[in-house]
Every structure is written in C-alpha cells, then in structure tokens.
Coordinates of C-alpha atoms in Angstrom, one line a residue:
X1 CA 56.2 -61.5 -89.2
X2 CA 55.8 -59.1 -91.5
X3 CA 57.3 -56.1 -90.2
X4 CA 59.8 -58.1 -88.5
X5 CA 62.1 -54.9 -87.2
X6 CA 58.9 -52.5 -87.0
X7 CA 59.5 -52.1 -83.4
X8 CA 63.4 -52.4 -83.3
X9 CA 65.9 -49.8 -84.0
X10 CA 68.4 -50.1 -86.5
X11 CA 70.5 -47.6 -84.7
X12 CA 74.3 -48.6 -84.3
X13 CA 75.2 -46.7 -81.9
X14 CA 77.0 -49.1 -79.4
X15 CA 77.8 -48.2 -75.4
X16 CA 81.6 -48.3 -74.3
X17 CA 81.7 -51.7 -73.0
X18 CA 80.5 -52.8 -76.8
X19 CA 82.8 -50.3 -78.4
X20 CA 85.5 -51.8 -76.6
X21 CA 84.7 -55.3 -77.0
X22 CA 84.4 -55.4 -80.7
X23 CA 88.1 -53.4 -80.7
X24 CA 89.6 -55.9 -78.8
X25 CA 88.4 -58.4 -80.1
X26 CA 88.9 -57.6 -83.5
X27 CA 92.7 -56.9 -82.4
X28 CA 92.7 -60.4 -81.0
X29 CA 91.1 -62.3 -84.4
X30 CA 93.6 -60.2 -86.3
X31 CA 96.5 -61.3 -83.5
X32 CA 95.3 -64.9 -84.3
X33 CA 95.3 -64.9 -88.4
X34 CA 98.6 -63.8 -88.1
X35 CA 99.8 -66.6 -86.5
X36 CA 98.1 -68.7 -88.8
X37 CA 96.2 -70.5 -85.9
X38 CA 92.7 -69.3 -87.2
X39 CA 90.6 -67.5 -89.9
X40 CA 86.8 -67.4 -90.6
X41 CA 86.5 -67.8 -94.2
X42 CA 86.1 -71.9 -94.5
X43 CA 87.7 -71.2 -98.0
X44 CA 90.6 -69.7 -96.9
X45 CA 91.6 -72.1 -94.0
X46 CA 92.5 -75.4 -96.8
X47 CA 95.3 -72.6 -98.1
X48 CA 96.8 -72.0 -94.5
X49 CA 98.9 -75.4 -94.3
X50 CA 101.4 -73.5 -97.1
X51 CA 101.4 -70.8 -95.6
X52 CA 102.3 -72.1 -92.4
X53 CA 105.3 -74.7 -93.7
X54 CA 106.4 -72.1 -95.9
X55 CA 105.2 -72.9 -99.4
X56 CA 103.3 -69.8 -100.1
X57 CA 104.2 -66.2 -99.1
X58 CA 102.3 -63.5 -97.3
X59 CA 101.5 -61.8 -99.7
X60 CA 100.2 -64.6 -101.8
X61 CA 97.9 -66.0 -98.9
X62 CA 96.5 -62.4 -98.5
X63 CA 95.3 -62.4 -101.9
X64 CA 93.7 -65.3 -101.2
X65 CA 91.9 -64.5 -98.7
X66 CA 91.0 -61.0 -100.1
X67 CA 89.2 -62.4 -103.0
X68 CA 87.7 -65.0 -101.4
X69 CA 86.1 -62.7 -99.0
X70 CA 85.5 -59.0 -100.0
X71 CA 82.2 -59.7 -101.3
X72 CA 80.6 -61.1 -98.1
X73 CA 82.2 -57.8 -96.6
X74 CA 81.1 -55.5 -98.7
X75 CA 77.9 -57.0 -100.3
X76 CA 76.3 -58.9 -97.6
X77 CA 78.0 -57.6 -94.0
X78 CA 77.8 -54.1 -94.1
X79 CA 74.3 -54.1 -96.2
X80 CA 73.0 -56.6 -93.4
X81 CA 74.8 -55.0 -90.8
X82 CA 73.3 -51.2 -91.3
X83 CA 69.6 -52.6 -92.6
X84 CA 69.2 -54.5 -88.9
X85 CA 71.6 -52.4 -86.6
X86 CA 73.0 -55.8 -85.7
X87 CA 77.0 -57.1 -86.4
X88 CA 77.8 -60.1 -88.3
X89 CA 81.3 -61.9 -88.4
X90 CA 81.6 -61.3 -92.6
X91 CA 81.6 -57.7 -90.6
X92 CA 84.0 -58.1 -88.2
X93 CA 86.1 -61.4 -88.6
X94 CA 86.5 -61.3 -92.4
X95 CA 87.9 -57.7 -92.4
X96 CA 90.7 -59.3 -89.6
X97 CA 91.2 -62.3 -91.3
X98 CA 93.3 -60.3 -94.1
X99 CA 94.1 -57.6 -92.1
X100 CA 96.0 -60.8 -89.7
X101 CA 97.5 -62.4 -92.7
X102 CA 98.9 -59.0 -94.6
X103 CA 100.2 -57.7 -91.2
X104 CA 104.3 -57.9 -91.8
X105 CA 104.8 -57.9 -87.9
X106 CA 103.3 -59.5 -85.4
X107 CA 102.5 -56.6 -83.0
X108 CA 101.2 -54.6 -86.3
X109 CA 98.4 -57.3 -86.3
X110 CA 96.4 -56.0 -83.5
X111 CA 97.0 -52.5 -84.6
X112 CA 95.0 -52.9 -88.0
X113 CA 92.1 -55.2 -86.4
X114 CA 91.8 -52.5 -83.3
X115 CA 91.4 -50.0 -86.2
X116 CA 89.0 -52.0 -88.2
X117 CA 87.2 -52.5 -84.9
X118 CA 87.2 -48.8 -84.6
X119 CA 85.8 -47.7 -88.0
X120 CA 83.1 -50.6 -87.3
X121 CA 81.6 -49.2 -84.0
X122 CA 82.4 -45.2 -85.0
X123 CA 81.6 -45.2 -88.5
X124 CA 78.9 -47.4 -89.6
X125 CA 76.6 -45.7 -87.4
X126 CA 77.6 -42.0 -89.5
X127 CA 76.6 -43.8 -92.5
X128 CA 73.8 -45.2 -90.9
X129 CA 72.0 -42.1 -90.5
X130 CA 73.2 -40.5 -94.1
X131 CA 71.6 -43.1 -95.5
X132 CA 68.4 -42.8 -93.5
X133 CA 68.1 -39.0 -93.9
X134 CA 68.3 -39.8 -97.8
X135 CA 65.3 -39.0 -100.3
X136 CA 65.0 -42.8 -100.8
X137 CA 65.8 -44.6 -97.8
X138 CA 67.3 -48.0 -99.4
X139 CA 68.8 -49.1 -95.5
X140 CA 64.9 -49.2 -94.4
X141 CA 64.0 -51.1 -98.2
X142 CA 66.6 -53.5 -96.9
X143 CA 64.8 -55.0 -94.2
X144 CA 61.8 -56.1 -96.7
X145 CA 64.8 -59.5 -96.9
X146 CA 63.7 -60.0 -93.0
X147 CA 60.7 -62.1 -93.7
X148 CA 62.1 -64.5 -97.0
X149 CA 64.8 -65.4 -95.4
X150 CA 63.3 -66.3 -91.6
X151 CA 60.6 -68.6 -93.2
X152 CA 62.5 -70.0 -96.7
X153 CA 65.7 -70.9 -94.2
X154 CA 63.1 -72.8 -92.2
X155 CA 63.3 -75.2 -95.2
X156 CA 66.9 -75.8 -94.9
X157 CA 66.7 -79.3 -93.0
X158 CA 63.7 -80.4 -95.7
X159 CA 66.1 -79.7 -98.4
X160 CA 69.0 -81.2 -96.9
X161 CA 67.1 -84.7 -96.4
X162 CA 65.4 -84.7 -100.0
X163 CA 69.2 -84.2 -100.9
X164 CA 70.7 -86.9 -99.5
X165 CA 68.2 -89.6 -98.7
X166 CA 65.6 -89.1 -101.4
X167 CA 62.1 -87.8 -102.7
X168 CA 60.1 -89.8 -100.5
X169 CA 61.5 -89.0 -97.5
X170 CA 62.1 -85.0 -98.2
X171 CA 58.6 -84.4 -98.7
X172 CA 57.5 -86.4 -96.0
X173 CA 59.6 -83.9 -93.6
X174 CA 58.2 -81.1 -95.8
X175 CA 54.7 -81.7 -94.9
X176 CA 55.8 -82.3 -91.2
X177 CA 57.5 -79.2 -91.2
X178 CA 54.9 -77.1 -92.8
X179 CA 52.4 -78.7 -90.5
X180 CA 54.3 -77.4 -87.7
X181 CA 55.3 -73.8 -88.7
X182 CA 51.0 -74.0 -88.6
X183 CA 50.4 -75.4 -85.7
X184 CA 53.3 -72.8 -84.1
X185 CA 51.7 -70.2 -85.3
X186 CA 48.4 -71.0 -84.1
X187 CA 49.3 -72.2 -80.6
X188 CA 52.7 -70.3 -79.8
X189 CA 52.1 -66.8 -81.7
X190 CA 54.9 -65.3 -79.9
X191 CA 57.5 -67.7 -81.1
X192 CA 59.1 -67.7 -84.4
X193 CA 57.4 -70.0 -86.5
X194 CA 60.3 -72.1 -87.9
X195 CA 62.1 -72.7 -84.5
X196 CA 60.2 -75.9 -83.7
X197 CA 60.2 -77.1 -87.6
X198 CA 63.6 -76.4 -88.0
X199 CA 64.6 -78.5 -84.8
X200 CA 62.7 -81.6 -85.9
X201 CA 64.2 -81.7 -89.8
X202 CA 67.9 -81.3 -88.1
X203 CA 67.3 -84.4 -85.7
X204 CA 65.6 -85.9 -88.6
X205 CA 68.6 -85.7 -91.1
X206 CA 70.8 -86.9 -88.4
X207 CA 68.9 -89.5 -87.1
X208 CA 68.6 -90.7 -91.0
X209 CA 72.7 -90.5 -91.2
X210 CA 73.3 -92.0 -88.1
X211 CA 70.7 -95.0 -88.8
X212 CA 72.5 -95.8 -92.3
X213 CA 76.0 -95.7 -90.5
X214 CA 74.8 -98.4 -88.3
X215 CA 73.8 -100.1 -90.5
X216 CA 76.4 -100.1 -92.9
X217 CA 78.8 -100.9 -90.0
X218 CA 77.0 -103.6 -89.0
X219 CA 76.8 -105.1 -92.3
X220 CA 80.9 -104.8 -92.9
X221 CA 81.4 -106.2 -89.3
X222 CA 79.5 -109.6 -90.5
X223 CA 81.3 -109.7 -93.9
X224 CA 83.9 -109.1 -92.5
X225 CA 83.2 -112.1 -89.7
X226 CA 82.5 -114.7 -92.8
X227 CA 86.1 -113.4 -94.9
X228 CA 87.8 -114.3 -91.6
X229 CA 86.3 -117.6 -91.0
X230 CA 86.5 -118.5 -94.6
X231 CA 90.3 -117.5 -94.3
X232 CA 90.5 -119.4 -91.3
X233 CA 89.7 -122.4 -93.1
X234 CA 91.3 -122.5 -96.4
X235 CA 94.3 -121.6 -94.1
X236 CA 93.8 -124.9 -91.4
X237 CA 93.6 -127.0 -95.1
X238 CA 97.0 -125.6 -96.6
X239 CA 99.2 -125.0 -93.9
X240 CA 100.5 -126.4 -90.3
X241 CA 99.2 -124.7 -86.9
X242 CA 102.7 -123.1 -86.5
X243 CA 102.9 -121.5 -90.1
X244 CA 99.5 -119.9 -89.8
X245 CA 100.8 -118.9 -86.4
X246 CA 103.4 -117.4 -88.0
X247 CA 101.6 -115.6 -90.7
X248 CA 98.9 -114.5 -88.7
X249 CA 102.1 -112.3 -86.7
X250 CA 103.2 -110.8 -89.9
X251 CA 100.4 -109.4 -91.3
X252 CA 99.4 -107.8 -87.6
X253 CA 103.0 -106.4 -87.7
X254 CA 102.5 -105.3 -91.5
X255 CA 98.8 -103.5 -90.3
X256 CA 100.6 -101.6 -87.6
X257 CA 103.4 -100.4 -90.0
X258 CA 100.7 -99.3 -92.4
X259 CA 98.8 -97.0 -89.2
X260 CA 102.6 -95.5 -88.1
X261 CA 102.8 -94.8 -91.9
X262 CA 99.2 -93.0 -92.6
X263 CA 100.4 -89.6 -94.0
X264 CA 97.0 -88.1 -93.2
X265 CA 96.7 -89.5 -89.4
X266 CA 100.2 -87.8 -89.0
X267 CA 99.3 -84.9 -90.8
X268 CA 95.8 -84.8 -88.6
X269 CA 97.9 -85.5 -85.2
X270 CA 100.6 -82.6 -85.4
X271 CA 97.7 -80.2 -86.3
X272 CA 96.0 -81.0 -83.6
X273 CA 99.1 -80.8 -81.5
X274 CA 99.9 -77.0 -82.8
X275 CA 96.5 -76.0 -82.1
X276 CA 96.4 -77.3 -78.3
X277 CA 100.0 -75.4 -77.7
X278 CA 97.9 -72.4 -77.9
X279 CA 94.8 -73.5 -75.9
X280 CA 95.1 -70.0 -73.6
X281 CA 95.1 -68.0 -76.6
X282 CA 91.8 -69.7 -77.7
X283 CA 90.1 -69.8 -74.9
X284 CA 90.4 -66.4 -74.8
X285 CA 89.3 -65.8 -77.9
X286 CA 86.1 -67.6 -77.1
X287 CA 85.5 -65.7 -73.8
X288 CA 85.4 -62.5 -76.7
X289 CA 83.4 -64.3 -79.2
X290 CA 80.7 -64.9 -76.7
X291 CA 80.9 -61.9 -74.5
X292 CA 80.1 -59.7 -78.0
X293 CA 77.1 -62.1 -78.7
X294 CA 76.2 -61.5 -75.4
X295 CA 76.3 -58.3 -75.5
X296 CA 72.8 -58.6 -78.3
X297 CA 74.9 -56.5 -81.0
X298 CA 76.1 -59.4 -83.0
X299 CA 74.6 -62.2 -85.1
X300 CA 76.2 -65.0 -86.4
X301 CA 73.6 -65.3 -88.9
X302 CA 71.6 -63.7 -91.7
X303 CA 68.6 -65.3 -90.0
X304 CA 69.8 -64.8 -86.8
X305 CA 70.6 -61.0 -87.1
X306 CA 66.8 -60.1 -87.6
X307 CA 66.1 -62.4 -84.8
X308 CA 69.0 -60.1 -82.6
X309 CA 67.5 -57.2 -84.2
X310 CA 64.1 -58.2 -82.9
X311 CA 65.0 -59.1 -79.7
X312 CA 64.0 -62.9 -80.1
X313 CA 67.4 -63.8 -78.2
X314 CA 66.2 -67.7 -77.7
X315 CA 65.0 -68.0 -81.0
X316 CA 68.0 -66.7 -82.3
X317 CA 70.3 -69.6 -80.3
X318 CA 68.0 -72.3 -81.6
X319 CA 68.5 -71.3 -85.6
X320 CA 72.6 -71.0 -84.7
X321 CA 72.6 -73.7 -82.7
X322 CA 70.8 -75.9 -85.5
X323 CA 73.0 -74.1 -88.4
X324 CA 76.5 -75.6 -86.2
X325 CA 75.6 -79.0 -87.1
X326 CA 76.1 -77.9 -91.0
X327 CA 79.5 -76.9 -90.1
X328 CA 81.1 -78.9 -87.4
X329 CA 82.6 -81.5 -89.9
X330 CA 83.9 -79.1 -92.4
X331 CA 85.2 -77.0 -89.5
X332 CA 87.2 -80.2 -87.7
X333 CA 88.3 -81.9 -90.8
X334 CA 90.0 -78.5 -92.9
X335 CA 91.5 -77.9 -88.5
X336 CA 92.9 -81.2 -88.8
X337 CA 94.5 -80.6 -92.2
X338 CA 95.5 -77.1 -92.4
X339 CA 97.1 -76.6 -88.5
X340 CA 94.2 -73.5 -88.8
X341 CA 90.9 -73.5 -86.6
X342 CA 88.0 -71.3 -87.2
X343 CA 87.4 -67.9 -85.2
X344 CA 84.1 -68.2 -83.8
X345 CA 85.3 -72.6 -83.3
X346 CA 82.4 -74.4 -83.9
X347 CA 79.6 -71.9 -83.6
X348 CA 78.0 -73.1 -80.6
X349 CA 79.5 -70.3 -78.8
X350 CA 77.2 -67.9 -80.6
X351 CA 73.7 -69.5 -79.1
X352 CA 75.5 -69.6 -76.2
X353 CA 76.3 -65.9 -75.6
X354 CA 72.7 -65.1 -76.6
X355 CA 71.4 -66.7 -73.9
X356 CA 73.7 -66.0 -71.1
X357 CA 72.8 -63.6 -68.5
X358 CA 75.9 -61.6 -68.1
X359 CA 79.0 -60.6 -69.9
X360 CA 81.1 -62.5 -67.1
X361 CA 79.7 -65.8 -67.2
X362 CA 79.4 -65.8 -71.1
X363 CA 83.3 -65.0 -70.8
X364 CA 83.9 -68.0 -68.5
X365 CA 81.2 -69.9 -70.2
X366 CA 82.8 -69.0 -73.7
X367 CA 86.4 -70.4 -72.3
X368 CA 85.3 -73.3 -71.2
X369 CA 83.4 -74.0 -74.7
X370 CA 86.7 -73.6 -76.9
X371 CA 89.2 -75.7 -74.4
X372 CA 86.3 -78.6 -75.1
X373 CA 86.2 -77.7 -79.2
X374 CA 90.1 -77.6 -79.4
X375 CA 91.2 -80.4 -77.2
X376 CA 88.3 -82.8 -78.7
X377 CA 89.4 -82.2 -82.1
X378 CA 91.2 -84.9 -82.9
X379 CA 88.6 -87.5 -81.2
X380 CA 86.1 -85.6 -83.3
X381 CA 88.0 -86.4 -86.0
X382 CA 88.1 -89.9 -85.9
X383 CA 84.4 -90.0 -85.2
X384 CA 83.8 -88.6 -88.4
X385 CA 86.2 -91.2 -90.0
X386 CA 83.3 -93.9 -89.0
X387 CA 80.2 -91.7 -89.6
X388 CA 80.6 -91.2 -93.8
X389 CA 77.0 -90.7 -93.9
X390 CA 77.0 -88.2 -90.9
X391 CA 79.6 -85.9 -92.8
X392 CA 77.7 -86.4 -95.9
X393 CA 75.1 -85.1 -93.9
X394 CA 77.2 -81.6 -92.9
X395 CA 77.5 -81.4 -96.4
X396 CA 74.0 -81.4 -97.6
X397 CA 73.1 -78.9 -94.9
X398 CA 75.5 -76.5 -96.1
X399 CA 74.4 -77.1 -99.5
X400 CA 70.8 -76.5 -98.2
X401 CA 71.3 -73.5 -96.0
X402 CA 73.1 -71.7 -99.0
X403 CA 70.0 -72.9 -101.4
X404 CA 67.5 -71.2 -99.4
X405 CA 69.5 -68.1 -98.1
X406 CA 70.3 -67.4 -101.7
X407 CA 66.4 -67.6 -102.9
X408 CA 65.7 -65.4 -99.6
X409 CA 68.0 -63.0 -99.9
X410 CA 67.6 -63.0 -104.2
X411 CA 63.2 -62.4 -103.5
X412 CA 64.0 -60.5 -100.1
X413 CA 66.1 -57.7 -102.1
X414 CA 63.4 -57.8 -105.3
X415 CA 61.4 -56.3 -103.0
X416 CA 63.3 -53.9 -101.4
X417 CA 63.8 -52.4 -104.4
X418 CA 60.0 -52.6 -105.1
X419 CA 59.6 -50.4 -102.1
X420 CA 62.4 -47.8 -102.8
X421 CA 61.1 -47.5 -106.8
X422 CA 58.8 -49.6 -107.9
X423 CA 59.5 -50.8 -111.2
X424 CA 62.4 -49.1 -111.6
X425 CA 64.0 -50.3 -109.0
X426 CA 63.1 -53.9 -110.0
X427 CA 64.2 -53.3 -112.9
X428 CA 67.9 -51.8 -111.8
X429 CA 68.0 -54.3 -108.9
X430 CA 66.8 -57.3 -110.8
X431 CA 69.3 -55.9 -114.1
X432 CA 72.4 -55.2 -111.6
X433 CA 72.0 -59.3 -110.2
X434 CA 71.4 -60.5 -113.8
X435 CA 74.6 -58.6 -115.0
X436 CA 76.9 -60.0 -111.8
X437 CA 75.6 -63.6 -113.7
X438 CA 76.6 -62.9 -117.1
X439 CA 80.0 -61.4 -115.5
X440 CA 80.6 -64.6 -114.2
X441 CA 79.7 -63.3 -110.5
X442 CA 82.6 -60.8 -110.0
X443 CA 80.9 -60.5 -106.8
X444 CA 79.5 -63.4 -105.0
X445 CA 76.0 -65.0 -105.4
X446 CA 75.0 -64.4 -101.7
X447 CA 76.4 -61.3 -101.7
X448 CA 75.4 -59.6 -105.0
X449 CA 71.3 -59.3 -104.7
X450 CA 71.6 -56.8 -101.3
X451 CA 74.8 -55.1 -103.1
X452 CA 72.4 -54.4 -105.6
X453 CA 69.8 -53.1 -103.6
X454 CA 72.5 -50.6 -102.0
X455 CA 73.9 -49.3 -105.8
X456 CA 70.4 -49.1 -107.0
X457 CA 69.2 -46.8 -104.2
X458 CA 72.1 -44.8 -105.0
X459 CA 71.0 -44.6 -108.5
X460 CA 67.6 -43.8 -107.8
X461 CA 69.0 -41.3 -105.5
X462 CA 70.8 -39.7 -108.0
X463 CA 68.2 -39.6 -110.9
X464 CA 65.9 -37.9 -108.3
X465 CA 68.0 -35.5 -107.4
X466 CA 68.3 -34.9 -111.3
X467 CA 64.6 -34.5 -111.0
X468 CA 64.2 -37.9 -113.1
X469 CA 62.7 -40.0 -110.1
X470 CA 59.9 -39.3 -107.8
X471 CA 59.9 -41.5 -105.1
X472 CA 57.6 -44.0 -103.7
X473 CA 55.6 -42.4 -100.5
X474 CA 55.2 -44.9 -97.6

C-alpha cells in the first residue's frame, strides 16, 4: 500500500460523456442552490431557512457560504483532485453551491455551474500537466497523503466508540480491529486492509447505541407504568369514578393540544412538504450524482478518491457506504429544519454508482435512491427523535472521521514535502501549517496541510529557479 497510485494515472483528461456529465450536472446542483432546495456544505444548510422566508438577503447567504467553503475548494479539492486524477464534491458541488445562491436569476444559475463544470473537466487537466512538467513535481509529492489517510481513517469507528461509550470498550474494538487489518492482510492481500475492520467498528458503535436506546426505553416504559398506577391510586382515594373520568378526558385533550402546538414538528412537517413538491427535480439530481460516480472519475471521499484512483471500485463503496452512517442524522435533521436537503442526499448514492455496471442503471438506480431519501425524511426523522443515543452516535463518527483525516492528511503532506525538499520543505510545509494556527486558521484545518504542500512546492520552485534549491532526485 505503499505506492498506492504507482500504477494509476493521475491524468484528468475525461471522455465526452464525462465532460458532459460533470457540466450538467454541475448546471443542475447550481439550478438547485438557487432554489434554496439543496446545498452541500452541512454548515451552510442551518442558514438556508432565512434565506428562504426572507430574513436574509442573497447577498448575505452567499457570503456565507463563500467563507464557509473556499477553503475545502481551494485547499483540499483541487490539491486532492489533481494529486489522484479523481473529482471530489468540495470540487464540483461547493463551487455550485455559491455559484446557485449569488445567481440573481434563476436561468443564470445553470449558466455559472455549466461554466464551473467547464473550467473543471478543461482546465484542471492544463494545470495538471504544468505542474507535472515542473522542476519539483509537488502534484506527484501529493500522493505520499494516499497511505496515512487509507489506514489512520481505518481508525475512525475505534475512535468514535472510545468517544462515546468509554475506554474499555474503545480499545477493545482497537485490538479487534488491528487484529483484522492483520489477518486481511495476510489472508486477502488484494483487498484493502481496513475494509473488513472498518465494517465491524461501524456495526459495533451502532449495535452499542441501539442496545442503550433499548434499554433506556425500556426502563422509562416501566417508570412510567409505576407513575400511572400510583396515579391511578391516589386518584380512586380522592375523587369519584366520574371525576377521574372526567379528568382523565382533559388532560388527553390538553396532550393533543400540546402535539398540534409543537413549533418544531410543524416546522419539521412543512419542510418536509417543500422538499417532496420537488421530488422530480431530485430524483433527477440523484440519477446525475450517481451516473458521475459511475462513471470512476469521482470520489466522494478523501479515502475514497485514492481507492477510485486505484481502481479498488468495491472497496471504495464499502468506506462511503460506512462514512453515510456519520452523516445521515445531521443530514435529516438540518433537511427537516432548514426546508434544504443535501446535494449528494444521504451519500449512499456514491457506493452505489461505484458499483453499478452502467451509466443507465446507475441513473435509474440513482432515482430511485433519492425518491426513498426524500419521501422517508420525515419518518426518518421521528426515528431519530427515539434513538438519542443513535444520533449521538452520528455525532461521534463525524467527530472521529475528521480526527483521523486531519492527523492523515497533517503526516500525509509532512511527507510530501519531505519528498519535494527534504528539510526544507518540512520546514516551509510544516512553518506554513503552524502559521495558519497562530492566524487563527484563515484557512481551514483539513484544508491548510495540502494547501501548504502546493505553496511550498511553489516556493521551492522558485528558489530553484534562483539557483537557491537543488532538488531531491527520485
């Protein structure tokens, strides 16, 4: 696992069908964040209910969204996107996102993502290759991040459990999951090493969260059994039959009045309702979000892009499919509140286009996935409501994933810039990070280490052709 993209080709030079796929659909995702129906950026969506009853401008919202996402665009899309040859959506959805949102018209909208779609699939492939023919090569240095992050996000689930449920219990699913990464790699040497591990601490956690909601329901249920019957006494003693009778109807009548006057479930139900007006324009948006991770150009994932990259298309489902359980309840509940779903929905339509053996079914396939997503949202939702420990749970894998992504990504670009200048480039790498810190992280955590890497080979770049810098052979 070492040289990870060895055999693969970084090359970004995409066929027509993909050319035209990644236009439309990044006219479409554009179309959509316009019409305030759906962005990517999970930060961005909780500001979308003022926008959409009026409360906040245009212009306001597109700052927003602009500063809560230009460094995943810059820092970590395009520097993953050129080091692996592979699309990402802080690529091609966060770009549309405010592209959508600062769009004055409506039919301007899919003007500016068609254009962004454009200078994705035309241009990034130029710079691709300048940055290749360079004296230090820092898109090849890049792909030293491939092997941190597929084995430290193999932790994810370990982390997520020592999180929530305890010492004891984390490092007894570290040692599982270290024992099979092993055992994978001795048996299965052809599959990625963390695929198994990484499915066992996910049902783990889960099966953990789901355990203590059952639990916890089944402990209320009995007091709640004992309250009544103690009620049901002390009421027998006091009053006649017919006045408990009659009390008994006025606090059902006073519960019911309490449900019709939940501010939250009606907020939760009239989201819902907006979103399943536009259930054609969703499903279609899945039928693109699929076909394009059908077409093996995408990745919804920094993990999964090397996977892509590599051509490891089923291992590549299972870490996207495992990462969706993260999201689900921050992706359902933020829906339910804001009237504004996420582009790619749930996720799951990502491992789903990766394994799919044509562009038509994933289309159909991709359709089909969405209408479920959108018209099971607010049942989802009051699933959640029961499961506190299950949502806790989406919480702690988030937490996790962004935990070990961050240590991958920070040790993965160390040694990129090992490779490009030794020292030196440890030294500007490593100083550039440190200085985003001090700054108070002008650009964002996840993002800043491969920026970095990409303004340091720049630098080295220049002091060599100052004659400064020789660089490192091999």
């Amino acid at each position: 696992m070492n040289s990870v993209l060895a055999a693969s080709s970084t090359d970004l030079d995409f066929s027509l069908a993909q050319q035209l796929t990644v236009i439309a659909l990044c006219a479409l995702t554009a179309f959509i964040s316009h019409m305030a129906l759906a962005v990517f950026n999970d930060g961005v969506r909780p500001f979308m209910l003022d926008f959409i009853q009026g409360r906040s401008t245009r212009n306001a919202t597109t700052a927003v969204s602009f500063g809560l996402s230009a460094g995943f665009i810059f820092g970590l899309g395009a520097p993953m996107a050129l080091s692996t040859g592979v699309l990402n959506p802080w690529l091609v959805f966060l770009p549309t996102d405010i592209l959508g949102i600062l769009s004055p018209k409506k039919w301007i909208a899919p003007l500016l993502g068609g254009a962004w779609g454009a200078v994705v699939v035309f241009g990034l492939n130029g710079a691709n290759s300048l940055a290749h023919d360079l004296p230090v090569d820092f898109l090849t240095a890049l792909q030293q991040m491939s092997t941190p992050i597929l084995f430290l996000f193999t932790l994810f689930p370990v982390l997520a459990i020592t999180k929530q449920f305890g010492r004891l219990r984390g490092g007894v699913a570290a040692v599982v999951e270290l024992a099979l990464v092993v055992m994978t790699m001795k048996v299965w040497p052809d599959v990625f090493p963390g695929s198994i591990a990484m499915a066992v601490g996910v049902l783990t956690l889960i099966g953990f969260a789901v355990k203590k909601d059952l639990t916890q329901r089944k402990l209320e249920r009995a007091e709640a059994a004992k309250a009544v019957a103690a009620e049901a006494v002390a009421a027998s003693e006091l009053l006649s039959d017919e006045k408990a009778a009659k009390a008994s109807g006025k606090n059902g009548a006073a519960d019911g009045a309490n449900d019709a006057d939940d501010p939250m479930a009606s907020l939760f139900s009239a989201s819902a309702l907006r979103l399943r007006r536009y259930l054609p324009l969703f499903m279609l948006l899945g039928a693109g979000v699929c076909v394009l991770a059908q077409a093996h150009v995408f990745g919804g994932g920094e993990a999964t892009s090397f996977l892509i990259a590599k051509g490891d298309y089923s291992e590549a489902a299972q870490v996207d499919f495992y990462r969706a359980f993260g999201f689900v309840p921050l992706i359902a509940t933020t829906a339910l509140a804001s009237g504004a779903y996420g582009i790619a929905g749930f996720t799951f339509v990502y491992p789903i286009g990766y394994l799919m053996p044509n562009p038509f079914l994933a289309a159909v396939v991709g359709a089909a996935v969405f209408a479920v997503e959108v018209l099971a949202l607010s049942a989802i939702g009051r699933v959640l409501g029961k499961l506190p420990s299950v949502r806790d749970s989406s919480e702690h894998l988030r937490s996790a994933i962004g935990d070990a992504l961050g240590l991958a990504i920070l040790f993965g670009s160390l040694m990129a810039a090992n490779v490009m200048g030794g020292g030196l480039g440890i030294l500007i790498v490593g100083g550039l990070y440190l200085l985003n810190e001090s700054m108070g992280r002008p650009v964002v955590r996840m993002a800043a280490a491969p920026a970095a890497v990409i303004v340091g080979g720049v630098l080295l770049n220049i002091l060599y052709w100052l004659d400064l810098f020789t660089p490192i052979k091999g």
